[in-house]
Coordinates of C-alpha atoms in Angstrom, one line a residue:
X1 CA 14.6 17.5 -28.1
X2 CA 15.4 16.7 -31.8
X3 CA 15.1 13.1 -33.5
X4 CA 17.8 11.4 -35.1
X5 CA 18.9 8.6 -37.6
X6 CA 22.3 8.0 -35.7
X7 CA 23.6 9.6 -32.5
X8 CA 27.2 9.0 -31.8
X9 CA 28.4 9.2 -28.4
X10 CA 32.2 9.9 -27.8
X11 CA 34.2 12.6 -31.2
X12 CA 37.7 10.5 -31.0
X13 CA 38.6 8.4 -34.0
X14 CA 36.1 6.0 -34.2
X15 CA 33.4 8.3 -33.1
X16 CA 33.8 11.3 -35.6
X17 CA 34.4 8.7 -38.6
X18 CA 31.1 6.7 -37.7
X19 CA 29.8 10.1 -37.7
X20 CA 30.8 11.4 -40.8
X21 CA 30.2 8.0 -43.1
X22 CA 27.2 7.6 -41.6
X23 CA 26.3 11.5 -42.9
X24 CA 27.7 10.7 -46.2
X25 CA 25.3 8.0 -46.9
X26 CA 22.6 9.6 -45.9
X27 CA 21.7 9.2 -42.1
X28 CA 20.8 12.3 -40.1
X29 CA 23.3 12.3 -37.6
X30 CA 24.2 13.5 -34.2
X31 CA 28.0 13.2 -32.3
X32 CA 28.1 14.0 -28.6
X33 CA 31.0 14.6 -27.0
X34 CA 32.5 15.8 -23.4
X35 CA 36.0 17.1 -24.1
X36 CA 36.0 20.4 -23.3
X37 CA 39.9 22.4 -23.3
X38 CA 42.0 24.7 -21.3
X39 CA 39.7 27.4 -23.1
X40 CA 36.4 25.6 -21.3
X41 CA 35.2 25.2 -24.7
X42 CA 34.4 21.7 -26.6
X43 CA 37.8 19.9 -28.1
X44 CA 37.0 17.2 -30.6
X45 CA 38.9 14.6 -31.6
X46 CA 39.0 12.3 -27.8
X47 CA 41.7 10.7 -26.3
X48 CA 44.0 10.1 -29.4
X49 CA 43.8 13.9 -30.6
X50 CA 43.7 15.7 -27.0
X51 CA 45.8 13.5 -25.2
X52 CA 47.1 10.8 -26.8
X53 CA 48.2 9.8 -30.3
X54 CA 49.4 13.6 -31.6
X55 CA 50.7 15.4 -29.1
X56 CA 52.7 12.2 -27.9
X57 CA 53.9 12.1 -32.0
X58 CA 54.5 16.1 -31.8
X59 CA 56.7 16.2 -28.7
X60 CA 58.0 13.1 -29.9
X61 CA 59.1 15.0 -33.4
X62 CA 60.8 17.6 -31.5
X63 CA 62.3 15.6 -28.9
X64 CA 64.3 13.5 -31.6
X65 CA 65.4 17.0 -34.1
X66 CA 66.3 18.5 -31.0
X67 CA 68.5 15.3 -30.1
X68 CA 69.6 15.1 -34.4
X69 CA 70.4 18.4 -33.8
X70 CA 72.8 17.8 -30.8
X71 CA 74.0 14.5 -31.7
X72 CA 73.5 14.4 -35.6
X73 CA 74.7 17.9 -37.0
X74 CA 78.3 18.0 -37.3
X75 CA 78.0 14.8 -39.4
X76 CA 76.4 16.6 -42.0
X77 CA 78.9 19.2 -41.7
X78 CA 76.5 21.8 -40.2
X79 CA 78.1 23.7 -37.1
X80 CA 75.7 24.4 -34.6
X81 CA 76.1 26.2 -31.0
X82 CA 75.0 24.5 -27.7
X83 CA 70.9 24.5 -28.4
X84 CA 68.6 26.1 -26.0
X85 CA 65.4 24.0 -25.1
X86 CA 62.5 25.8 -24.9
X87 CA 60.4 23.3 -23.2
X88 CA 57.0 25.9 -23.0
X89 CA 57.7 26.6 -26.6
X90 CA 57.7 23.0 -27.5
X91 CA 54.3 22.4 -25.8
X92 CA 53.0 25.3 -27.4
X93 CA 53.5 23.6 -30.8
X94 CA 51.9 20.8 -29.7
X95 CA 49.0 22.5 -28.0
X96 CA 48.9 24.5 -31.4
X97 CA 48.4 21.1 -33.2
X98 CA 46.0 19.7 -31.2
X99 CA 43.7 23.1 -31.6
X100 CA 43.9 23.0 -35.4
X101 CA 43.1 19.2 -36.0
X102 CA 40.1 19.5 -33.6
X103 CA 38.5 23.1 -35.6
X104 CA 39.6 20.6 -38.5
X105 CA 37.0 18.2 -37.3
X106 CA 34.7 20.6 -36.2
X107 CA 34.7 21.8 -40.1
X108 CA 34.6 18.0 -41.0
X109 CA 31.4 18.0 -39.4
X110 CA 30.0 21.3 -40.5
X111 CA 31.2 20.2 -44.3
X112 CA 29.0 16.6 -43.8
X113 CA 26.4 18.3 -41.8
X114 CA 26.9 16.2 -38.7
X115 CA 25.4 17.9 -35.9
X116 CA 27.1 18.2 -32.8
X117 CA 27.0 18.3 -29.3
X118 CA 28.8 19.2 -26.0
X119 CA 28.0 17.0 -22.5
X120 CA 27.7 13.8 -20.7
X121 CA 25.6 11.7 -22.4
X122 CA 23.5 8.7 -20.3
X123 CA 21.5 6.3 -22.7
X124 CA 17.7 6.1 -20.7
X125 CA 16.2 3.8 -23.2
X126 CA 17.1 2.3 -26.6
X127 CA 16.2 5.5 -28.5
X128 CA 17.0 8.0 -25.6
X129 CA 20.0 9.4 -24.7
X130 CA 20.3 12.2 -22.1
X131 CA 22.7 14.9 -22.3
X132 CA 24.3 17.2 -19.1
X133 CA 26.2 20.3 -20.1
X134 CA 26.6 22.5 -16.9
X135 CA 23.8 21.4 -15.1
X136 CA 21.0 21.5 -18.1
X137 CA 19.9 18.4 -19.8
X138 CA 18.8 18.2 -23.1
X139 CA 17.2 14.9 -25.1
X140 CA 18.0 13.2 -28.1
X141 CA 16.4 10.8 -30.0
X142 CA 17.8 8.5 -32.1
X143 CA 16.8 4.5 -34.6
X144 CA 20.4 3.9 -33.7
X145 CA 23.2 4.7 -31.0
X146 CA 26.6 3.9 -31.3
X147 CA 29.3 3.9 -28.2
X148 CA 32.7 5.0 -28.7
X149 CA 33.9 6.5 -25.5
X150 CA 37.4 4.9 -25.7
X151 CA 39.1 4.0 -22.5
X152 CA 40.8 5.4 -20.0
X153 CA 44.8 5.0 -18.0
X154 CA 44.5 1.9 -15.9
X155 CA 46.2 2.6 -12.6
X156 CA 47.4 0.7 -9.7
X157 CA 47.6 0.7 -6.1
X158 CA 49.6 3.3 -4.2
X159 CA 49.7 5.3 -7.4
X160 CA 47.3 8.4 -7.4
X161 CA 47.9 10.8 -10.2
X162 CA 48.9 13.4 -7.8
X163 CA 51.8 16.0 -7.4
X164 CA 54.5 14.4 -9.0
X165 CA 52.4 11.0 -10.2
X166 CA 51.5 11.6 -13.8
X167 CA 49.5 9.5 -16.4
X168 CA 50.1 9.8 -19.9
X169 CA 48.1 13.2 -20.1
X170 CA 50.2 14.7 -17.7
X171 CA 53.2 13.2 -18.5
X172 CA 52.7 15.6 -21.7
X173 CA 53.0 18.7 -19.9
X174 CA 56.1 18.6 -17.8
X175 CA 56.7 22.4 -17.6
X176 CA 60.4 21.4 -17.4
X177 CA 62.6 18.4 -17.9
X178 CA 62.8 16.3 -14.4
X179 CA 66.2 14.8 -13.4
X180 CA 65.4 11.2 -13.0
X181 CA 62.3 10.1 -14.6
X182 CA 60.4 7.0 -13.9
X183 CA 58.0 4.7 -15.6
X184 CA 55.8 2.0 -14.6
X185 CA 55.4 0.0 -17.8
X186 CA 57.2 -0.8 -21.1
X187 CA 54.2 -0.7 -23.3
X188 CA 54.1 1.0 -26.4
X189 CA 53.2 4.3 -24.2
X190 CA 55.5 4.2 -22.2
X191 CA 58.5 3.7 -24.4
X192 CA 56.9 6.4 -26.7
X193 CA 57.3 8.9 -23.3
X194 CA 60.1 7.3 -22.1
X195 CA 62.1 8.1 -25.2
X196 CA 60.7 12.0 -25.5
X197 CA 61.9 12.6 -22.1
X198 CA 65.1 10.8 -22.3
X199 CA 66.2 12.9 -25.3
X200 CA 65.8 16.2 -24.1
X201 CA 67.6 15.0 -21.1
X202 CA 66.0 13.4 -18.3
X203 CA 67.2 10.2 -16.7
X204 CA 64.8 7.5 -17.6
X205 CA 64.5 3.9 -16.0
X206 CA 61.2 2.0 -16.8
X207 CA 60.1 -0.7 -14.5
X208 CA 58.2 -3.6 -16.4
X209 CA 56.3 -6.6 -14.4
X210 CA 56.6 -9.3 -17.2
X211 CA 59.7 -10.6 -17.8
X212 CA 59.7 -10.7 -21.7
X213 CA 60.1 -7.4 -23.4
X214 CA 57.4 -6.0 -25.8
X215 CA 55.8 -9.7 -25.4
X216 CA 53.3 -9.4 -28.0
X217 CA 56.1 -8.4 -30.8
X218 CA 58.2 -10.8 -32.9
X219 CA 60.9 -12.0 -30.6
X220 CA 63.5 -11.2 -32.7
X221 CA 62.3 -8.2 -33.4
X222 CA 61.9 -7.2 -29.9
X223 CA 65.3 -8.8 -29.3
X224 CA 66.5 -6.4 -31.7
X225 CA 64.6 -3.5 -30.0
X226 CA 65.8 -4.1 -26.2
X227 CA 69.6 -3.8 -27.4
X228 CA 68.9 -0.1 -29.6
X229 CA 66.9 1.2 -26.8
X230 CA 69.3 0.2 -23.8
X231 CA 72.1 1.9 -26.1
X232 CA 69.9 5.3 -26.4
X233 CA 70.3 4.9 -22.5
X234 CA 67.0 3.8 -21.5
X235 CA 67.3 1.6 -18.3
X236 CA 64.3 -0.7 -19.4
X237 CA 64.6 -3.2 -16.0
X238 CA 62.2 -6.0 -16.9
X239 CA 60.3 -8.4 -14.5
X240 CA 60.1 -6.1 -11.9
X241 CA 57.3 -6.0 -9.3
X242 CA 56.7 -2.7 -7.8
X243 CA 55.8 -3.2 -3.8
X244 CA 55.3 0.6 -2.8
X245 CA 55.3 3.9 -3.9
X246 CA 55.6 7.1 -1.8
X247 CA 55.1 10.2 -3.0
X248 CA 56.9 13.7 -1.6
X249 CA 56.6 17.0 -2.5
X250 CA 60.3 16.7 -4.1
X251 CA 60.5 13.4 -4.9
X252 CA 58.7 9.9 -6.0
X253 CA 60.3 6.8 -4.0
X254 CA 59.6 3.2 -5.5
X255 CA 60.2 0.0 -3.9
X256 CA 60.3 -2.9 -6.5
X257 CA 61.4 -6.6 -6.3
X258 CA 63.3 -8.7 -8.8
X259 CA 65.6 -11.5 -8.9
X260 CA 68.1 -9.8 -7.3
X261 CA 66.0 -9.0 -4.0
X262 CA 64.4 -5.6 -3.1
X263 CA 65.7 -2.6 -4.4
X264 CA 64.4 1.7 -4.2
X265 CA 64.7 4.7 -6.6
X266 CA 63.7 7.9 -6.2
X267 CA 62.4 9.8 -9.1
X268 CA 61.3 13.9 -9.7
X269 CA 58.7 12.5 -11.6
X270 CA 57.0 9.2 -11.9
X271 CA 54.4 8.1 -14.9
X272 CA 52.2 5.4 -14.5
X273 CA 52.0 3.2 -18.0
X274 CA 50.2 0.4 -17.3
X275 CA 47.7 0.2 -20.1
X276 CA 44.0 1.0 -20.8
X277 CA 40.8 0.0 -19.8
X278 CA 37.2 0.5 -21.7
X279 CA 35.1 4.1 -20.3
X280 CA 32.1 2.7 -19.9
X281 CA 31.0 3.8 -16.7
X282 CA 27.9 6.5 -16.5
X283 CA 26.9 5.3 -19.8
X284 CA 23.6 3.2 -18.8
X285 CA 24.1 0.2 -20.1
X286 CA 22.7 -1.7 -17.4
X287 CA 19.6 0.7 -18.0
X288 CA 19.2 -0.7 -21.1
X289 CA 21.1 -3.9 -21.2
X290 CA 23.8 -3.4 -23.1
X291 CA 26.2 -6.7 -22.1
X292 CA 29.5 -6.3 -20.7
X293 CA 32.3 -8.8 -20.7
X294 CA 33.9 -9.5 -16.8
X295 CA 37.0 -7.2 -17.8
X296 CA 34.3 -4.6 -18.5
X297 CA 34.8 -4.1 -21.9
X298 CA 30.8 -4.1 -24.5
X299 CA 30.1 -7.4 -26.4
X300 CA 29.7 -7.3 -29.7
X301 CA 29.1 -9.5 -32.8
X302 CA 31.6 -9.2 -36.0
X303 CA 29.3 -6.1 -37.0
X304 CA 29.7 -4.3 -34.3
X305 CA 26.3 -4.8 -32.8
X306 CA 25.8 -5.2 -29.0
X307 CA 23.0 -7.1 -27.0
X308 CA 20.8 -4.2 -27.9
X309 CA 19.7 -4.8 -31.5
X310 CA 20.1 -1.1 -32.7
X311 CA 22.9 0.0 -30.1
X312 CA 26.3 -0.8 -31.6
X313 CA 30.0 -0.3 -29.7
X314 CA 33.1 0.6 -31.4
X315 CA 37.1 1.1 -30.5
X316 CA 38.4 0.5 -27.4
X317 CA 35.3 -0.1 -25.5
X318 CA 35.0 -3.2 -27.0
X319 CA 37.8 -6.1 -27.2
X320 CA 40.4 -5.8 -29.4
X321 CA 43.3 -3.7 -30.3
X322 CA 43.3 -0.8 -28.5
X323 CA 44.2 1.3 -31.7
X324 CA 42.7 5.1 -33.3
X325 CA 42.8 3.3 -36.7
X326 CA 41.3 0.0 -35.6
X327 CA 38.3 2.0 -34.2
X328 CA 37.7 4.3 -37.4
X329 CA 37.3 0.6 -39.1
X330 CA 34.9 0.0 -36.7
X331 CA 32.8 3.1 -37.5
X332 CA 33.1 3.0 -41.2
X333 CA 31.6 -0.8 -41.2
X334 CA 29.1 0.0 -38.6
X335 CA 28.1 3.4 -40.5
X336 CA 27.7 1.4 -43.7
X337 CA 25.5 -1.3 -41.9
X338 CA 23.3 0.5 -40.1
X339 CA 22.8 2.2 -44.1
X340 CA 22.2 -1.6 -45.0
X341 CA 25.4 -2.9 -46.1
X342 CA 26.5 -6.6 -44.5
X343 CA 30.5 -5.6 -43.4
X344 CA 32.2 -7.2 -41.3
X345 CA 35.8 -6.9 -39.7
X346 CA 38.7 -8.5 -40.0
X347 CA 41.8 -7.9 -37.7
X348 CA 44.4 -10.1 -38.8
X349 CA 46.3 -7.7 -41.6
X350 CA 46.0 -5.0 -38.6
X351 CA 49.2 -2.9 -38.4
X352 CA 50.6 -2.1 -35.0
X353 CA 53.1 0.6 -34.9
X354 CA 55.8 1.8 -31.7
X355 CA 57.0 5.3 -32.6
X356 CA 60.2 5.0 -30.6
X357 CA 63.4 5.8 -33.1
X358 CA 64.1 3.6 -34.7
X359 CA 60.2 3.0 -35.2
X360 CA 59.0 -0.6 -34.5
X361 CA 55.7 -1.6 -36.8
X362 CA 54.1 -5.1 -37.8
X363 CA 51.1 -7.0 -39.0
X364 CA 50.1 -10.4 -39.8
X365 CA 51.4 -13.2 -37.4
X366 CA 54.8 -13.4 -35.9
X367 CA 57.2 -16.0 -35.5
X368 CA 56.7 -17.8 -32.4
X369 CA 52.8 -17.8 -33.2
X370 CA 53.3 -20.0 -36.6
X371 CA 55.9 -21.8 -34.4
X372 CA 53.4 -22.8 -31.8
X373 CA 50.2 -23.6 -34.0
X374 CA 52.6 -25.7 -35.7
X375 CA 52.3 -24.0 -39.2
X376 CA 55.0 -24.5 -41.6
X377 CA 56.6 -21.8 -42.9
X378 CA 59.6 -19.3 -44.6
X379 CA 61.3 -16.2 -43.7
X380 CA 63.5 -14.0 -45.6
X381 CA 64.8 -10.8 -43.9
X382 CA 66.9 -7.6 -44.6
X383 CA 69.0 -5.2 -42.5
X384 CA 68.8 -1.6 -42.9
X385 CA 72.5 -1.4 -42.7
X386 CA 72.8 -2.4 -46.1
X387 CA 70.2 -0.2 -47.0
X388 CA 71.4 3.5 -49.1
X389 CA 68.4 5.4 -48.4
X390 CA 69.2 4.3 -44.2
X391 CA 72.5 5.5 -44.1
X392 CA 71.7 8.9 -46.2
X393 CA 69.6 9.1 -43.2
X394 CA 71.7 8.2 -40.7
X395 CA 69.7 5.5 -39.0
X396 CA 71.4 2.5 -40.5
X397 CA 69.8 0.1 -37.7
X398 CA 67.4 -2.7 -37.3
X399 CA 65.6 -4.9 -40.2
X400 CA 62.5 -6.0 -42.2
X401 CA 61.5 -9.6 -42.0
X402 CA 58.9 -11.3 -44.4
X403 CA 57.1 -14.8 -42.8
X404 CA 55.3 -16.5 -45.7
X405 CA 53.4 -19.8 -45.7
X406 CA 54.9 -23.0 -47.7
X407 CA 53.6 -21.7 -51.1
X408 CA 54.6 -18.3 -50.7
X409 CA 51.5 -16.6 -48.7
X410 CA 52.6 -13.4 -46.7
X411 CA 51.7 -14.1 -43.1
X412 CA 53.4 -11.5 -41.2
X413 CA 55.7 -8.8 -41.7
X414 CA 57.9 -7.4 -39.0
X415 CA 59.6 -4.4 -39.3
X416 CA 62.6 -1.9 -36.7
X417 CA 63.9 0.6 -38.5
X418 CA 63.4 4.3 -39.7
X419 CA 59.7 5.4 -41.0
X420 CA 58.5 1.5 -39.9
X421 CA 55.6 3.3 -39.9
X422 CA 55.1 4.3 -43.2
X423 CA 56.7 1.1 -44.3
X424 CA 54.5 -1.5 -42.7
X425 CA 51.3 -0.5 -45.1
X426 CA 53.3 -2.2 -47.7
X427 CA 53.3 -5.3 -45.7
X428 CA 49.4 -4.6 -44.6
X429 CA 48.6 -4.8 -48.3
X430 CA 50.4 -7.8 -49.0
X431 CA 48.7 -9.4 -46.0
X432 CA 45.2 -8.5 -46.4
X433 CA 45.1 -9.4 -50.5
X434 CA 46.9 -12.6 -49.6
X435 CA 49.6 -12.0 -51.9
X436 CA 52.8 -14.2 -52.5
X437 CA 56.6 -12.9 -51.1
X438 CA 56.4 -13.4 -54.9
X439 CA 54.5 -10.5 -55.5
X440 CA 57.1 -8.3 -53.5
X441 CA 59.8 -9.3 -55.6
X442 CA 58.3 -8.5 -58.9
X443 CA 57.5 -5.0 -57.5
X444 CA 59.4 -2.4 -58.9
X445 CA 61.0 -0.2 -56.0
X446 CA 62.5 3.2 -56.3
X447 CA 65.7 3.6 -55.4
X448 CA 67.3 4.8 -53.0
X449 CA 64.6 4.5 -50.3
X450 CA 63.7 2.3 -47.6
X451 CA 61.2 0.7 -49.1
X452 CA 64.2 -1.5 -50.9
X453 CA 64.8 -3.5 -48.2
X454 CA 61.4 -4.7 -48.6
X455 CA 62.2 -6.2 -51.8
X456 CA 65.4 -7.8 -50.5
X457 CA 63.5 -9.6 -47.5
X458 CA 61.2 -11.0 -49.8
X459 CA 64.3 -11.9 -51.9
X460 CA 66.0 -13.6 -49.0
X461 CA 63.5 -15.7 -48.1
X462 CA 64.9 -17.7 -52.1
X463 CA 68.5 -17.0 -50.5
X464 CA 68.9 -14.7 -53.3
X465 CA 69.6 -10.5 -51.8
X466 CA 71.8 -8.6 -54.1
X467 CA 73.2 -6.3 -51.3
X468 CA 74.1 -8.3 -48.7

């Protein structure tokens, strides 16, 4: 048995960041995680690194490059014979990236003197964790405990994950490109995984129960996205209710209802991507009195403190955006509060990203939210069609949209276009620092860059764009 100042349960982007920051602040820290890779070794990084953010982006980049070689090389003056697709090599690259980054976290733990322990953790009292590994049990004592166990895929009745039905984890490891691929759920995961396999040659159909496409996204941006994705070949069926799923050895039959009545589709593979739920089972929360809400999330205050004063919870196990960077920010705040600081979290300026191509990114209020709250606002937007760098990149689709208050304070930024995931940082800075759109106008943006579209969108609020 070892005594610690802080014990962190979970080594995802919330947990490992918490552990490192605690150690940096002089707290004796241990991070407990149960993820084991195919070599039967610990693989730090949680869902995000092992079967989520990082591997999906690796496949998105590989599939984008493959499609670009087929569709765009000639326009660049590059002659190419028909490319040979090697899916196992693509997956091997993805797995190498996972391994390297997991080892990187191990290195960061050593550098910062964070202890790590492989096993399943159960809280047996407010200062004691029992860790089970291969039948053996080890006791960890800690003054503070941080729960960072993340989330798992939500399931739907009749869609047992087996044979040809997979969740996001299985969809990252198809050994060959499916001929016909079905996806239930047109959210972030469904769109990203659908984009991967469509680019590689699959016929992709996405069934979405909600009638509105991407309801959390600004309506103008979502409308543009739907138009682009359909033009790329994604068959997105909105307002569909799946009523039956039959999983045969050779195919999956899906019956659904929409406004036209009942229909049936057959797929070689089916991905269930209907969201995620907090992973709080078997942690012993009931034993120590940690409060959960009606959906199984851990209840916390603005400092991420649970109903048990020395136990904290961060990231996906609590209500709020299920985003890796949100979990990391939670972890930093918790670590600094444990060290005696008084920090809290404001999610109003947190960035959201969908890594399709073009990408979608946003922060702050949408136009419909401002209307619903009867908040007066001003709007400016600029299309990438009028941006030189976007043309040079062969991706002059989409726009940047800026929403401001009547006094000019930036309230929301919404982007669909190339590298939106990087561009949104300027919007986050403006919102979090309560800058005016005139501050963006006053900045000098390098030429030629995509960020010039930001400048022009701000200019458009005053109806004085230069390039349209």
